[in-house]
Amino acid sequence: MNQYESELMIEMLENADYIVIPETDINADIYIINSCAVTGEAERKVRQTIRHIRKENPDSKIILTGCYTQIPRESSEYETLGVDLVLGNSEKKSIVKFLNENGIYSKIDYWREDDISYEMVKDSIAERSRAFIKVEDGCNNGCTYCVIRSLRGTRIRSKPIEVVIKEAEQLITKKHKELVITGLNLGKYGKDIGTNLAKLLNEVSKINGDFRIRLSSINPEDLDDELINIILENDKICNHLHIPIQSGSTSVLKRMGRNYTADYLLGLVEKLRAADPLFSITTDIMVGFPGESEQEFQETIDLVSKLEFSKVHAFRFSERPGTRAAQMDRKVPGNVKKDRVEMLISHSQNVANAYKRKLVGKTTTVLVEGVMNGIYIGYDEYYIPHETNGGIIGDFVKTVILSVTAEGVVSKVAKKQVSND
Ligand code: SF4
């Protein structure tokens, strides 16, 4: 979501004749930080970034936007950090109006629940081959640990299908070969406008051109048969899903306010792998949720083995302000959380390697994103990173997988190339 919204700001600034320079270049006049607040660690990194800029370039102006600013804070915190302007999530859409030739206007405004306007990008500057399309914002789920829902709004706001199609067509014209469909609660797309994600995907897939579609992240309970069928049957949609399960323990899931059980997850993955035994599933798992016992943690470890994830993003629970989980007792001590996250990372690596070994000898389609020292890099349809020996940057290449590395796989270009059209 933030990546998409950063692209949007870049596009608007360039259209207004500002020069956008790489974030590694410390000589900017104005910095715009599009922040995250999903965990305490994410917030710490925001503060660290601001301090770094202030130290390296004291005369620059700093604008802070994103979820960090949506959490109510004392204005003295921003002053101490050295932020010149604080903007909410909604203001990203009109970033240019906060700038002038002298720097920035000092206007503080925040996101409003009634703001249902939507944005569109025409190109993706940061990524040459892949492009994000945000189709939905807002979330009406009730996860007890989540602060983001209250920062981005609890009402589902979907972009009309015809607008998504127009945006997708523009991005395909600009030679983006992978469209990543994204939203805060993507599975709820369309509930407010009388449609759904399956119908949207069906329409996007009908656009002419050599491209593929990937979903950014989808909650397990939203994967109904209509959606599963279109994902499995439509060749343009990647056989990869990022399903954030959060825990493998049904009792922990209940306390988290997640609307599914471990058994439901087993059934769901079984359906996907019945159609494609290599169907790739990546996930997010939070450890150390209040009250998480050794037994419950073990249930998560066991489920990770059973679901054979191709990648797990494991992280520690952190208390977010104003959430129900922050009020829960039976807190898990920091050292236990640290041990569990390390254990889960190591276990997940073994599980992912086992998954990748099943791919050895198979032919997959890599979208080449770069080349370094003669090694071509990119992701295939299963979202596995490849190091391969040829191809054209920004284009697809069929490869045969040779071996597994810690990060991904090594492959070679297949002799016979078959078009994706
Ligand atoms: S699904 Fe849960 S974690 Fe995700 S945004 Fe909604 S409430 Fe937050």
PDB file of C-alpha atoms in Angstrom, residues 249-394:
ATOM      1  CA  SER A 249      -3.015 -22.209  17.050  1.00  0.00           C
ATOM      2  CA  THR A 250      -6.816 -22.012  16.935  1.00  0.00           C
ATOM      3  CA  SER A 251      -7.000 -20.708  20.519  1.00  0.00           C
ATOM      4  CA  VAL A 252      -4.481 -17.928  19.802  1.00  0.00           C
ATOM      5  CA  LEU A 253      -6.331 -17.063  16.576  1.00  0.00           C
ATOM      6  CA  LYS A 254      -9.496 -16.681  18.607  1.00  0.00           C
ATOM      7  CA  ARG A 255      -7.823 -14.268  21.024  1.00  0.00           C
ATOM      8  CA  MET A 256      -6.414 -12.384  18.023  1.00  0.00           C
ATOM      9  CA  GLY A 257      -9.945 -11.940  16.663  1.00  0.00           C
ATOM     10  CA  ARG A 258      -9.085 -13.827  13.467  1.00  0.00           C
ATOM     11  CA  ASN A 259     -12.077 -15.554  11.877  1.00  0.00           C
ATOM     12  CA  TYR A 260     -10.671 -18.997  11.037  1.00  0.00           C
ATOM     13  CA  THR A 261      -9.117 -22.067  12.632  1.00  0.00           C
ATOM     14  CA  ALA A 262      -6.012 -24.151  12.007  1.00  0.00           C
ATOM     15  CA  ASP A 263      -8.210 -26.845  10.426  1.00  0.00           C
ATOM     16  CA  TYR A 264      -9.702 -24.300   8.027  1.00  0.00           C
ATOM     17  CA  LEU A 265      -6.170 -23.354   6.915  1.00  0.00           C
ATOM     18  CA  LEU A 266      -5.304 -27.010   6.305  1.00  0.00           C
ATOM     19  CA  GLY A 267      -8.425 -27.441   4.135  1.00  0.00           C
ATOM     20  CA  LEU A 268      -7.729 -24.245   2.220  1.00  0.00           C
ATOM     21  CA  VAL A 269      -4.158 -25.173   1.347  1.00  0.00           C
ATOM     22  CA  GLU A 270      -5.275 -28.680   0.425  1.00  0.00           C
ATOM     23  CA  LYS A 271      -7.682 -27.188  -2.143  1.00  0.00           C
ATOM     24  CA  LEU A 272      -4.974 -25.010  -3.678  1.00  0.00           C
ATOM     25  CA  ARG A 273      -2.406 -27.806  -3.838  1.00  0.00           C
ATOM     26  CA  ALA A 274      -4.908 -30.312  -5.236  1.00  0.00           C
ATOM     27  CA  ALA A 275      -4.912 -28.175  -8.387  1.00  0.00           C
ATOM     28  CA  ASP A 276      -1.207 -27.331  -8.351  1.00  0.00           C
ATOM     29  CA  PRO A 277       0.959 -29.349  -5.924  1.00  0.00           C
ATOM     30  CA  LEU A 278       3.592 -26.587  -6.151  1.00  0.00           C
ATOM     31  CA  PHE A 279       1.150 -23.763  -5.386  1.00  0.00           C
ATOM     32  CA  SER A 280       3.283 -21.313  -3.420  1.00  0.00           C
ATOM     33  CA  ILE A 281       2.109 -19.799  -0.152  1.00  0.00           C
ATOM     34  CA  THR A 282       3.959 -17.154   1.798  1.00  0.00           C
ATOM     35  CA  THR A 283       2.776 -15.866   5.156  1.00  0.00           C
ATOM     36  CA  ASP A 284       3.195 -13.578   8.172  1.00  0.00           C
ATOM     37  CA  ILE A 285       3.299 -15.096  11.652  1.00  0.00           C
ATOM     38  CA  MET A 286       3.317 -13.189  14.915  1.00  0.00           C
ATOM     39  CA  VAL A 287       4.814 -14.886  17.979  1.00  0.00           C
ATOM     40  CA  GLY A 288       4.406 -14.021  21.645  1.00  0.00           C
ATOM     41  CA  PHE A 289       0.792 -12.888  21.475  1.00  0.00           C
ATOM     42  CA  PRO A 290      -0.531 -12.416  25.062  1.00  0.00           C
ATOM     43  CA  GLY A 291      -1.092 -15.799  26.692  1.00  0.00           C
ATOM     44  CA  GLU A 292       0.704 -17.786  23.951  1.00  0.00           C
ATOM     45  CA  SER A 293       1.766 -20.992  25.738  1.00  0.00           C
ATOM     46  CA  GLU A 294       4.554 -23.372  24.723  1.00  0.00           C
ATOM     47  CA  GLN A 295       1.870 -25.748  23.475  1.00  0.00           C
ATOM     48  CA  GLU A 296       0.233 -23.045  21.345  1.00  0.00           C
ATOM     49  CA  PHE A 297       3.576 -21.996  19.911  1.00  0.00           C
ATOM     50  CA  GLN A 298       4.288 -25.637  19.064  1.00  0.00           C
ATOM     51  CA  GLU A 299       0.964 -25.778  17.207  1.00  0.00           C
ATOM     52  CA  THR A 300       2.229 -22.935  15.013  1.00  0.00           C
ATOM     53  CA  ILE A 301       5.507 -24.763  14.342  1.00  0.00           C
ATOM     54  CA  ASP A 302       3.557 -27.916  13.406  1.00  0.00           C
ATOM     55  CA  LEU A 303       1.229 -26.030  11.075  1.00  0.00           C
ATOM     56  CA  VAL A 304       4.156 -24.374   9.300  1.00  0.00           C
ATOM     57  CA  SER A 305       5.481 -27.884   8.527  1.00  0.00           C
ATOM     58  CA  LYS A 306       2.111 -29.073   7.290  1.00  0.00           C
ATOM     59  CA  LEU A 307       1.388 -26.058   5.090  1.00  0.00           C
ATOM     60  CA  GLU A 308       4.873 -26.114   3.512  1.00  0.00           C
ATOM     61  CA  PHE A 309       5.219 -22.360   3.163  1.00  0.00           C
ATOM     62  CA  SER A 310       7.673 -21.062   0.572  1.00  0.00           C
ATOM     63  CA  LYS A 311       8.491 -18.138   2.871  1.00  0.00           C
ATOM     64  CA  VAL A 312       7.501 -17.035   6.367  1.00  0.00           C
ATOM     65  CA  HIS A 313       7.819 -13.516   7.708  1.00  0.00           C
ATOM     66  CA  ALA A 314       8.085 -14.121  11.461  1.00  0.00           C
ATOM     67  CA  PHE A 315       7.916 -11.236  13.901  1.00  0.00           C
ATOM     68  CA  ARG A 316       7.305 -10.552  17.584  1.00  0.00           C
ATOM     69  CA  PHE A 317       4.014  -9.239  18.929  1.00  0.00           C
ATOM     70  CA  SER A 318       4.294  -5.608  19.979  1.00  0.00           C
ATOM     71  CA  GLU A 319       1.650  -3.655  21.844  1.00  0.00           C
ATOM     72  CA  ARG A 320      -0.027  -1.047  19.711  1.00  0.00           C
ATOM     73  CA  PRO A 321      -1.773   1.894  21.348  1.00  0.00           C
ATOM     74  CA  GLY A 322      -5.540   1.659  21.791  1.00  0.00           C
ATOM     75  CA  THR A 323      -5.828  -2.028  20.814  1.00  0.00           C
ATOM     76  CA  ARG A 324      -7.575  -4.723  22.831  1.00  0.00           C
ATOM     77  CA  ALA A 325      -4.465  -6.903  22.793  1.00  0.00           C
ATOM     78  CA  ALA A 326      -2.526  -4.161  24.564  1.00  0.00           C
ATOM     79  CA  GLN A 327      -4.945  -4.540  27.506  1.00  0.00           C
ATOM     80  CA  MET A 328      -4.660  -8.332  27.677  1.00  0.00           C
ATOM     81  CA  ASP A 329      -2.848  -9.930  30.587  1.00  0.00           C
ATOM     82  CA  ARG A 330      -0.511 -12.961  30.516  1.00  0.00           C
ATOM     83  CA  LYS A 331       2.111 -11.042  28.540  1.00  0.00           C
ATOM     84  CA  VAL A 332       4.858 -13.198  27.066  1.00  0.00           C
ATOM     85  CA  PRO A 333       8.286 -12.075  28.371  1.00  0.00           C
ATOM     86  CA  GLY A 334      10.637 -10.433  25.851  1.00  0.00           C
ATOM     87  CA  ASN A 335      13.292 -13.161  26.062  1.00  0.00           C
ATOM     88  CA  VAL A 336      10.670 -15.873  25.360  1.00  0.00           C
ATOM     89  CA  LYS A 337       9.392 -13.933  22.351  1.00  0.00           C
ATOM     90  CA  LYS A 338      12.962 -13.576  21.085  1.00  0.00           C
ATOM     91  CA  ASP A 339      13.658 -17.323  21.446  1.00  0.00           C
ATOM     92  CA  ARG A 340      10.393 -18.228  19.739  1.00  0.00           C
ATOM     93  CA  VAL A 341      10.899 -15.909  16.800  1.00  0.00           C
ATOM     94  CA  GLU A 342      14.403 -17.300  16.250  1.00  0.00           C
ATOM     95  CA  MET A 343      13.081 -20.861  16.458  1.00  0.00           C
ATOM     96  CA  LEU A 344      10.307 -20.080  13.978  1.00  0.00           C
ATOM     97  CA  ILE A 345      12.674 -18.369  11.521  1.00  0.00           C
ATOM     98  CA  SER A 346      15.031 -21.342  11.548  1.00  0.00           C
ATOM     99  CA  HIS A 347      12.199 -23.876  11.208  1.00  0.00           C
ATOM    100  CA  SER A 348      10.585 -21.858   8.395  1.00  0.00           C
ATOM    101  CA  GLN A 349      13.862 -21.738   6.498  1.00  0.00           C
ATOM    102  CA  ASN A 350      14.021 -25.554   6.530  1.00  0.00           C
ATOM    103  CA  VAL A 351      10.396 -25.796   5.411  1.00  0.00           C
ATOM    104  CA  ALA A 352      10.975 -23.252   2.605  1.00  0.00           C
ATOM    105  CA  ASN A 353      14.071 -25.115   1.432  1.00  0.00           C
ATOM    106  CA  ALA A 354      12.087 -28.354   1.296  1.00  0.00           C
ATOM    107  CA  TYR A 355       9.426 -26.590  -0.776  1.00  0.00           C
ATOM    108  CA  LYS A 356      12.056 -25.169  -3.156  1.00  0.00           C
ATOM    109  CA  ARG A 357      13.709 -28.561  -3.600  1.00  0.00           C
ATOM    110  CA  LYS A 358      10.444 -29.769  -5.130  1.00  0.00           C
ATOM    111  CA  LEU A 359      10.915 -27.136  -7.837  1.00  0.00           C
ATOM    112  CA  VAL A 360      14.301 -28.475  -8.962  1.00  0.00           C
ATOM    113  CA  GLY A 361      14.046 -29.656 -12.570  1.00  0.00           C
ATOM    114  CA  LYS A 362      10.828 -27.684 -13.183  1.00  0.00           C
ATOM    115  CA  THR A 363      10.445 -24.909 -15.741  1.00  0.00           C
ATOM    116  CA  THR A 364       9.134 -21.617 -14.375  1.00  0.00           C
ATOM    117  CA  THR A 365       8.764 -18.112 -15.825  1.00  0.00           C
ATOM    118  CA  VAL A 366      11.039 -15.446 -14.392  1.00  0.00           C
ATOM    119  CA  LEU A 367      10.404 -11.743 -14.762  1.00  0.00           C
ATOM    120  CA  VAL A 368      13.961 -10.393 -15.021  1.00  0.00           C
ATOM    121  CA  GLU A 369      14.466  -7.338 -12.813  1.00  0.00           C
ATOM    122  CA  GLY A 370      18.219  -6.758 -12.965  1.00  0.00           C
ATOM    123  CA  VAL A 371      21.655  -8.109 -13.747  1.00  0.00           C
ATOM    124  CA  MET A 372      24.739  -8.074 -11.582  1.00  0.00           C
ATOM    125  CA  ASN A 373      28.127  -9.553 -12.513  1.00  0.00           C
ATOM    126  CA  GLY A 374      26.493 -11.516 -15.298  1.00  0.00           C
ATOM    127  CA  ILE A 375      23.827 -12.985 -13.006  1.00  0.00           C
ATOM    128  CA  TYR A 376      20.252 -12.180 -13.941  1.00  0.00           C
ATOM    129  CA  ILE A 377      17.821 -11.810 -11.063  1.00  0.00           C
ATOM    130  CA  GLY A 378      14.048 -11.873 -10.853  1.00  0.00           C
ATOM    131  CA  TYR A 379      11.038 -13.686  -9.421  1.00  0.00           C
ATOM    132  CA  ASP A 380       9.036 -16.496 -10.972  1.00  0.00           C
ATOM    133  CA  GLU A 381       5.282 -17.024 -10.783  1.00  0.00           C
ATOM    134  CA  TYR A 382       5.697 -18.819  -7.440  1.00  0.00           C
ATOM    135  CA  TYR A 383       7.433 -15.715  -6.036  1.00  0.00           C
ATOM    136  CA  ILE A 384      10.727 -17.556  -5.780  1.00  0.00           C
ATOM    137  CA  PRO A 385      13.816 -15.368  -6.337  1.00  0.00           C
ATOM    138  CA  HIS A 386      16.025 -16.678  -9.156  1.00  0.00           C
ATOM    139  CA  GLU A 387      19.654 -16.250 -10.066  1.00  0.00           C
ATOM    140  CA  THR A 388      19.745 -17.192 -13.710  1.00  0.00           C
ATOM    141  CA  ASN A 389      22.084 -16.967 -16.678  1.00  0.00           C
ATOM    142  CA  GLY A 390      20.233 -14.839 -19.213  1.00  0.00           C
ATOM    143  CA  GLY A 391      17.176 -12.877 -20.246  1.00  0.00           C
ATOM    144  CA  ILE A 392      16.209  -9.278 -20.890  1.00  0.00           C
ATOM    145  CA  ILE A 393      15.552  -6.866 -18.027  1.00  0.00           C
ATOM    146  CA  GLY A 394      11.833  -6.181 -17.768  1.00  0.00           C
TER     147      GLY A 394
END
